Short mmCIF file of C-alpha atoms in Angstrom, two decimals:
data_model
loop_
_atom_site.label_atom_id
_atom_site.label_comp_id
_atom_site.label_asym_id
_atom_site.label_seq_id
_atom_site.Cartn_x
_atom_site.Cartn_y
_atom_site.Cartn_z
CA UNK A 20 0.00 0.00 0.00
CA UNK A 21 1.50 3.33 -1.09
CA UNK A 22 1.12 6.89 0.12
CA UNK A 23 -1.33 9.60 -0.87
CA UNK A 24 0.58 12.77 -1.75
CA UNK A 25 -0.75 16.27 -2.44
CA UNK A 26 1.33 18.92 -4.24
CA UNK A 27 0.16 22.47 -3.49
CA UNK A 28 1.25 25.09 -6.03
CA UNK A 29 1.37 22.41 -8.73
CA UNK A 30 1.27 24.92 -11.62
CA UNK A 31 4.38 26.84 -10.51
CA UNK A 32 8.02 26.19 -11.46
CA UNK A 33 8.78 24.28 -8.26
CA UNK A 34 5.43 22.50 -8.07
CA UNK A 35 5.86 21.09 -11.57
CA UNK A 36 9.41 20.04 -10.68
CA UNK A 37 8.12 18.29 -7.55
CA UNK A 38 5.71 16.24 -9.66
CA UNK A 39 8.49 15.35 -12.11
CA UNK A 40 10.85 14.27 -9.35
CA UNK A 41 8.23 12.20 -7.51
CA UNK A 42 7.76 10.29 -10.77
CA UNK A 43 11.48 10.10 -11.65
CA UNK A 44 12.47 8.71 -8.26
CA UNK A 45 9.48 6.35 -8.15
CA UNK A 46 8.26 7.67 -4.82
CA UNK A 47 5.90 5.03 -3.32
CA UNK A 48 2.68 6.92 -3.98
CA UNK A 49 -0.59 5.23 -4.87
CA UNK A 50 -2.23 8.59 -5.49
CA UNK A 51 -0.84 12.05 -6.28
CA UNK A 52 -3.15 15.08 -6.23
CA UNK A 53 -2.32 18.44 -7.86
CA UNK A 54 -3.64 21.47 -5.97
CA UNK A 55 -3.49 25.15 -6.80
CA UNK A 56 -5.37 28.40 -6.31
CA UNK A 57 -8.94 28.71 -7.55
CA UNK A 58 -7.81 30.54 -10.71
CA UNK A 59 -5.84 27.42 -11.75
CA UNK A 60 -8.70 24.92 -11.34
CA UNK A 61 -8.79 22.67 -14.38
CA UNK A 62 -5.17 23.33 -15.42
CA UNK A 63 -3.42 20.13 -16.45
CA UNK A 64 0.06 19.23 -15.14
CA UNK A 65 2.28 16.23 -15.86
CA UNK A 66 3.14 13.47 -13.41
CA UNK A 67 5.30 10.89 -15.13
CA UNK A 68 3.29 9.59 -18.07
CA UNK A 69 0.04 10.75 -16.46
CA UNK A 70 -1.80 14.06 -16.64
CA UNK A 71 -3.28 15.49 -13.45
CA UNK A 72 -6.00 18.13 -13.40
CA UNK A 73 -5.54 20.74 -10.69
CA UNK A 74 -8.09 21.00 -7.91
CA UNK A 75 -8.64 23.99 -5.63
CA UNK A 76 -6.70 24.03 -2.38
CA UNK A 77 -9.54 25.94 -0.69
CA UNK A 78 -12.02 23.09 -1.16
CA UNK A 79 -9.77 20.09 -0.63
CA UNK A 80 -10.20 17.67 2.27
CA UNK A 81 -6.79 16.42 3.44
CA UNK A 82 -8.26 13.58 5.50
CA UNK A 83 -6.53 10.46 4.25
CA UNK A 84 -3.59 12.40 2.75
CA UNK A 85 -0.18 11.31 4.06
CA UNK A 86 2.15 13.97 2.67
CA UNK A 87 1.68 17.50 1.35
CA UNK A 88 4.47 19.12 -0.65
CA UNK A 89 3.76 22.85 -0.32
CA UNK A 90 5.13 25.35 -2.83
CA UNK A 91 2.58 28.15 -2.89
CA UNK A 92 4.44 30.94 -1.09
CA UNK A 93 4.70 32.05 2.51
CA UNK A 94 1.27 33.66 2.87
CA UNK A 95 -0.56 30.53 1.71
CA UNK A 96 1.66 28.30 3.81
CA UNK A 97 1.13 30.34 6.97
CA UNK A 98 -2.61 29.91 6.61
CA UNK A 99 -2.83 26.35 5.30
CA UNK A 100 0.12 24.34 6.63
CA UNK A 101 -1.15 24.22 10.25
CA UNK A 102 -4.64 23.25 9.05
CA UNK A 103 -3.24 20.47 6.87
CA UNK A 104 -0.96 19.29 9.65
CA UNK A 105 -3.88 19.08 12.07
CA UNK A 106 -5.69 16.83 9.57
CA UNK A 107 -2.80 14.39 9.88
CA UNK A 108 -0.79 15.04 6.73
CA UNK A 109 2.89 15.92 7.06
CA UNK A 110 3.59 19.22 5.28
CA UNK A 111 6.98 19.73 3.63
CA UNK A 112 7.00 23.47 2.96
CA UNK A 113 9.20 25.23 0.42
CA UNK A 114 8.52 28.81 1.59
CA UNK A 115 10.26 30.79 4.32
CA UNK A 116 7.11 30.75 6.51
CA UNK A 117 8.26 28.05 8.95
CA UNK A 118 12.05 27.89 8.61
CA UNK A 119 12.81 29.86 11.73
CA UNK A 120 10.15 28.27 13.97
CA UNK A 121 11.88 26.31 16.74
CA UNK A 122 9.17 23.63 16.57
CA UNK A 123 9.70 23.04 12.83
CA UNK A 124 12.74 21.09 11.59
CA UNK A 125 14.68 22.77 8.77
CA UNK A 126 16.12 19.86 6.81
CA UNK A 127 18.71 19.08 4.16
CA UNK A 128 18.86 15.27 4.25
CA UNK A 129 22.60 15.04 3.46
CA UNK A 130 23.35 17.45 6.30
CA UNK A 131 20.99 17.07 9.28
CA UNK A 132 18.69 14.11 8.64
CA UNK A 133 18.44 13.25 12.34
CA UNK A 134 16.71 16.57 13.08
CA UNK A 135 13.65 15.42 11.09
CA UNK A 136 12.30 13.49 14.08
CA UNK A 137 10.99 16.74 15.60
CA UNK A 138 8.37 17.14 12.86
CA UNK A 139 5.49 15.71 14.90
CA UNK A 140 5.07 18.88 17.00
CA UNK A 141 3.31 20.65 14.11
CA UNK A 142 3.43 18.07 11.31
CA UNK A 143 5.45 20.63 9.32
CA UNK A 144 9.00 20.32 7.95
CA UNK A 145 10.69 23.29 6.30
CA UNK A 146 12.77 23.27 3.13
CA UNK A 147 15.66 25.78 3.24
CA UNK A 148 16.24 28.65 0.86
CA UNK A 149 17.65 27.51 -2.49
CA UNK A 150 20.97 29.30 -1.99
CA UNK A 151 21.38 27.82 1.50
CA UNK A 152 20.61 24.23 0.46
CA UNK A 153 23.51 23.83 -1.93
CA UNK A 154 25.88 25.74 0.35
CA UNK A 155 25.36 23.52 3.41
CA UNK A 156 25.64 20.33 1.33
CA UNK A 157 29.17 21.45 0.42
CA UNK A 158 30.04 22.85 3.85
CA UNK A 159 28.88 19.90 6.00
CA UNK A 160 31.69 17.41 5.21
CA UNK A 161 34.32 20.14 5.49
CA UNK A 162 32.86 21.26 8.84
CA UNK A 163 33.01 17.69 10.13
CA UNK A 164 36.67 17.47 9.14
CA UNK A 165 38.10 20.82 10.26
CA UNK A 166 35.33 22.88 12.00
CA UNK A 167 34.21 25.98 10.10
CA UNK A 168 34.38 29.29 11.96
CA UNK A 169 33.48 31.81 9.23
CA UNK A 170 32.00 31.83 5.73
CA UNK A 171 31.98 34.65 3.18
CA UNK A 172 29.77 33.91 0.17
CA UNK A 173 28.73 35.79 -2.96
CA UNK A 174 25.82 34.24 -4.84
CA UNK A 175 24.98 34.41 -8.54
CA UNK A 176 21.30 33.43 -8.53
CA UNK A 177 19.21 32.62 -11.58
CA UNK A 178 15.88 34.26 -12.30
CA UNK A 179 13.91 31.02 -11.85
CA UNK A 180 14.39 31.53 -8.12
CA UNK A 181 11.94 34.44 -8.46
CA UNK A 182 9.33 32.41 -10.34
CA UNK A 183 7.94 32.02 -13.84
CA UNK A 184 7.20 35.75 -14.25
CA UNK A 185 10.88 36.48 -13.64
CA UNK A 186 11.93 33.96 -16.28
CA UNK A 187 9.45 35.51 -18.70
CA UNK A 188 10.86 38.97 -17.96
CA UNK A 189 14.43 37.91 -18.73
CA UNK A 190 13.29 36.33 -22.00
CA UNK A 191 11.17 39.34 -23.03
CA UNK A 192 13.89 41.87 -22.16
CA UNK A 193 16.58 39.89 -24.00
CA UNK A 194 14.42 39.68 -27.11
CA UNK A 195 13.55 43.39 -26.86
CA UNK A 196 17.23 44.36 -26.73
CA UNK A 197 18.04 42.26 -29.81
CA UNK A 198 15.26 43.84 -31.89
CA UNK A 199 15.77 47.37 -30.45
CA UNK A 200 12.38 47.49 -28.69
CA UNK A 201 11.80 49.28 -25.40
CA UNK A 202 12.70 47.22 -22.34
CA UNK A 203 9.97 46.82 -19.72
CA UNK A 204 10.85 46.19 -16.06
CA UNK A 205 8.13 44.68 -13.86
CA UNK A 206 9.41 41.89 -11.64
CA UNK A 207 12.90 43.25 -10.89
CA UNK A 208 13.93 46.70 -9.60
CA UNK A 209 16.27 47.17 -12.60
CA UNK A 210 16.75 45.60 -16.00
CA UNK A 211 17.92 41.98 -15.64
CA UNK A 212 18.86 41.20 -19.27
CA UNK A 213 22.64 41.62 -19.78
CA UNK A 214 22.87 42.99 -16.24
CA UNK A 215 23.42 42.02 -12.58
CA UNK A 216 21.22 43.10 -9.68
CA UNK A 217 22.81 43.09 -6.20
CA UNK A 218 19.46 42.80 -4.44
CA UNK A 219 17.34 39.70 -3.76
CA UNK A 220 14.30 40.23 -1.54
CA UNK A 221 13.79 43.39 0.54
CA UNK A 222 16.39 45.47 2.38
CA UNK A 223 16.68 45.20 6.15
CA UNK A 224 17.71 47.90 8.63
CA UNK A 225 21.37 46.80 8.70
CA UNK A 226 21.72 47.10 4.90
CA UNK A 227 21.63 43.38 4.20
CA UNK A 228 18.79 41.97 2.13
CA UNK A 229 16.35 39.38 3.45
CA UNK A 230 17.92 36.75 1.16
CA UNK A 231 21.34 37.39 2.71
CA UNK A 232 19.86 37.16 6.21
CA UNK A 233 18.16 33.87 5.31
CA UNK A 234 21.49 32.32 4.36
CA UNK A 235 22.96 33.32 7.72
CA UNK A 236 20.02 32.18 9.85
CA UNK A 237 19.45 28.92 7.97
CA UNK A 238 23.10 27.87 7.92
CA UNK A 239 23.23 28.36 11.68
CA UNK A 240 20.05 26.32 12.24
CA UNK A 241 20.95 23.50 9.85
CA UNK A 242 24.70 23.21 10.36
CA UNK A 243 26.04 24.96 13.46
CA UNK A 244 24.92 28.08 15.38
CA UNK A 245 28.57 29.00 16.03
CA UNK A 246 29.37 29.57 12.35
CA UNK A 247 29.70 33.22 11.32
CA UNK A 248 28.47 33.97 7.81
CA UNK A 249 28.19 37.03 5.61
CA UNK A 250 26.62 36.98 2.15
CA UNK A 251 26.11 39.19 -0.88
CA UNK A 252 23.26 37.85 -3.02
CA UNK A 253 23.13 38.83 -6.69
CA UNK A 254 20.50 38.09 -9.34
CA UNK A 255 22.06 37.23 -12.71
CA UNK A 256 20.62 36.81 -16.23
CA UNK A 257 20.61 32.99 -16.12
CA UNK A 258 17.38 30.99 -16.36
CA UNK A 259 18.20 28.00 -14.11
CA UNK A 260 21.05 27.27 -11.70
CA UNK A 261 22.55 29.15 -8.77
CA UNK A 262 26.30 29.61 -8.40
CA UNK A 263 28.24 30.66 -5.30
CA UNK A 264 31.79 31.88 -4.69
CA UNK A 265 32.60 30.67 -1.19
CA UNK A 266 35.46 31.55 1.18
CA UNK A 267 35.71 29.46 4.35
CA UNK A 268 37.85 29.79 7.48
CA UNK A 269 38.47 26.74 9.66
CA UNK A 270 39.51 26.05 13.22
CA UNK A 271 41.93 23.33 12.08
CA UNK A 272 44.31 23.20 9.11
CA UNK A 273 42.93 21.72 5.90
CA UNK A 274 44.56 21.64 2.47
CA UNK A 275 42.86 21.94 -0.90
CA UNK A 276 43.79 18.33 -1.69
CA UNK A 277 42.28 17.14 1.59
CA UNK A 278 39.12 19.13 0.93
CA UNK A 279 38.88 17.69 -2.58
CA UNK A 280 39.15 14.12 -1.26
CA UNK A 281 36.57 14.78 1.48
CA UNK A 282 34.07 16.32 -0.95
CA UNK A 283 34.49 13.47 -3.45
CA UNK A 284 33.17 11.10 -0.76
CA UNK A 285 30.40 13.41 0.46
CA UNK A 286 26.72 12.59 -0.18
CA UNK A 287 25.07 14.80 -2.79
CA UNK A 288 28.36 16.38 -3.94
CA UNK A 289 30.17 16.01 -7.26
CA UNK A 290 33.65 17.48 -7.57
CA UNK A 291 34.63 18.75 -11.01
CA UNK A 292 37.94 20.52 -10.48
CA UNK A 293 40.50 20.39 -13.28
CA UNK A 294 43.05 23.18 -13.55
CA UNK A 295 42.37 23.76 -17.23
CA UNK A 296 39.98 25.85 -19.34
CA UNK A 297 36.46 24.52 -18.78
CA UNK A 298 37.53 22.24 -15.95
CA UNK A 299 34.67 23.41 -13.73
CA UNK A 300 30.87 23.37 -13.67
CA UNK A 301 28.62 26.25 -14.72
CA UNK A 302 24.87 26.73 -14.13
CA UNK A 303 24.14 25.63 -17.70
CA UNK A 304 25.62 22.17 -17.02
CA UNK A 305 24.05 21.87 -13.57
CA UNK A 306 20.50 22.48 -14.86
CA UNK A 307 18.47 19.29 -14.62
CA UNK A 308 21.02 17.58 -12.36
CA UNK A 309 20.53 16.48 -8.75
CA UNK A 310 24.06 17.04 -7.45
CA UNK A 311 25.67 20.02 -5.79
CA UNK A 312 28.78 20.60 -7.89
CA UNK A 313 32.01 21.94 -6.37
CA UNK A 314 34.87 23.33 -8.47
CA UNK A 315 37.86 25.71 -8.12
CA UNK A 316 38.91 24.34 -4.70
CA UNK A 317 41.99 26.22 -3.52
CA UNK A 318 43.72 27.44 -0.40
CA UNK A 319 43.11 31.04 0.65
CA UNK A 320 46.47 32.45 1.74
CA UNK A 321 44.94 35.67 3.12
CA UNK A 322 43.65 33.92 6.28
CA UNK A 323 44.84 31.09 8.49
CA UNK A 324 43.23 27.75 7.57
CA UNK A 325 41.29 29.22 4.65
CA UNK A 326 39.77 27.66 1.54
CA UNK A 327 37.92 29.06 -1.46
CA UNK A 328 35.64 27.16 -3.85
CA UNK A 329 32.91 27.50 -6.48
CA UNK A 330 29.57 25.79 -5.86
CA UNK A 331 26.75 25.28 -8.42
CA UNK A 332 23.36 23.55 -8.30
CA UNK A 333 19.99 23.50 -10.03
CA UNK A 334 17.95 25.77 -7.73
CA UNK A 335 14.63 24.25 -8.80
CA UNK A 336 15.85 20.75 -7.91
CA UNK A 337 18.29 20.61 -4.99
CA UNK A 338 17.34 24.13 -4.01
CA UNK A 339 13.66 23.26 -3.77
CA UNK A 340 11.79 20.31 -5.29
CA UNK A 341 14.42 17.57 -5.01
CA UNK A 342 15.19 18.45 -1.40
CA UNK A 343 11.47 18.28 -0.54
CA UNK A 344 11.12 14.83 -2.13
CA UNK A 345 14.30 13.67 -0.37
CA UNK A 346 12.73 14.74 2.95
CA UNK A 347 9.64 12.70 2.07
CA UNK A 348 11.86 9.72 1.27
CA UNK A 349 13.64 10.20 4.59
CA UNK A 350 10.33 9.99 6.46
CA UNK A 351 9.41 6.80 4.59
CA UNK A 352 12.81 5.12 4.87
CA UNK A 353 13.03 5.74 8.61
CA UNK A 354 9.44 4.53 9.00
CA UNK A 355 8.44 7.83 10.61
CA UNK A 356 5.22 7.75 8.57
CA UNK A 357 3.07 4.93 7.25
CA UNK A 358 0.21 5.11 4.72
CA UNK A 359 -3.07 5.97 6.43
CA UNK A 360 -4.96 3.52 4.24
CA UNK A 361 -2.71 0.71 5.41
CA UNK A 362 -3.23 1.71 9.04
CA UNK A 363 -6.99 1.72 8.50
#
């Protein structure tokens, strides 16, 4: 007997990816339901070789549902995740609504799988921010080996992290520039085509953006509260795939060769690090892949026990949908949930 799974936000970039990954990885589901807002009722989405017709979240009865993958934004999640959890379904939420709640585990399975056991307090598990997810997958094995004290990271984040409208805006602006049309800016504060925007999310009082604060807070919760982290998050004219330039300081000495060997054995990591033109991974090559890729590993001579590296992942997969499905698999594999129909 398999599980009954609901995907909320099934018409969005991440929701569609969740459905694809559930099918790809053969998640043990007997029934998968696509849910969306009332304006998307009747929209068809793909699930493997099947087509699902979206139903309205507002009218759906979650009794009998085992898992709910939620990717409908923070406002919807704040309202609906507790209701769904009270009906007995475990919510795995992709928004920032629950990440900083002490009663909600914030999980990256390769990094802190054991923390998932706290989910029963609210029946909600949080997915981290896309830029945090790939970062902590790379940092975890290095932290275990030499204890990280400080991280400085600059991100190069694709427009898909801001949704389908953002992808459409990059496409429309790029086409407009090529044919000498006027360039319209709606989703972003400045033109994104052939440009970089050093702002993701809103500004906070200290001058950091909310995205930069998320990376700090989430890395501390997932990996180690003692780690100091500072980030500069930049939106770049790439459709899919986030890249990060990472500088790390350690308590203990660690060489680039040692780090390379450690990362080659780490779960979820692929090292591509040849000292030759093209001997590294770019967002283009990472798109559609499950791994967090690490390249350009080198010692940072400006600090004691320092390393620098380049980290790339598909933000729609490891940064969101794949991580959510991996959390669901974790619950199943550790027998933390069983199908309600079987129990009945």
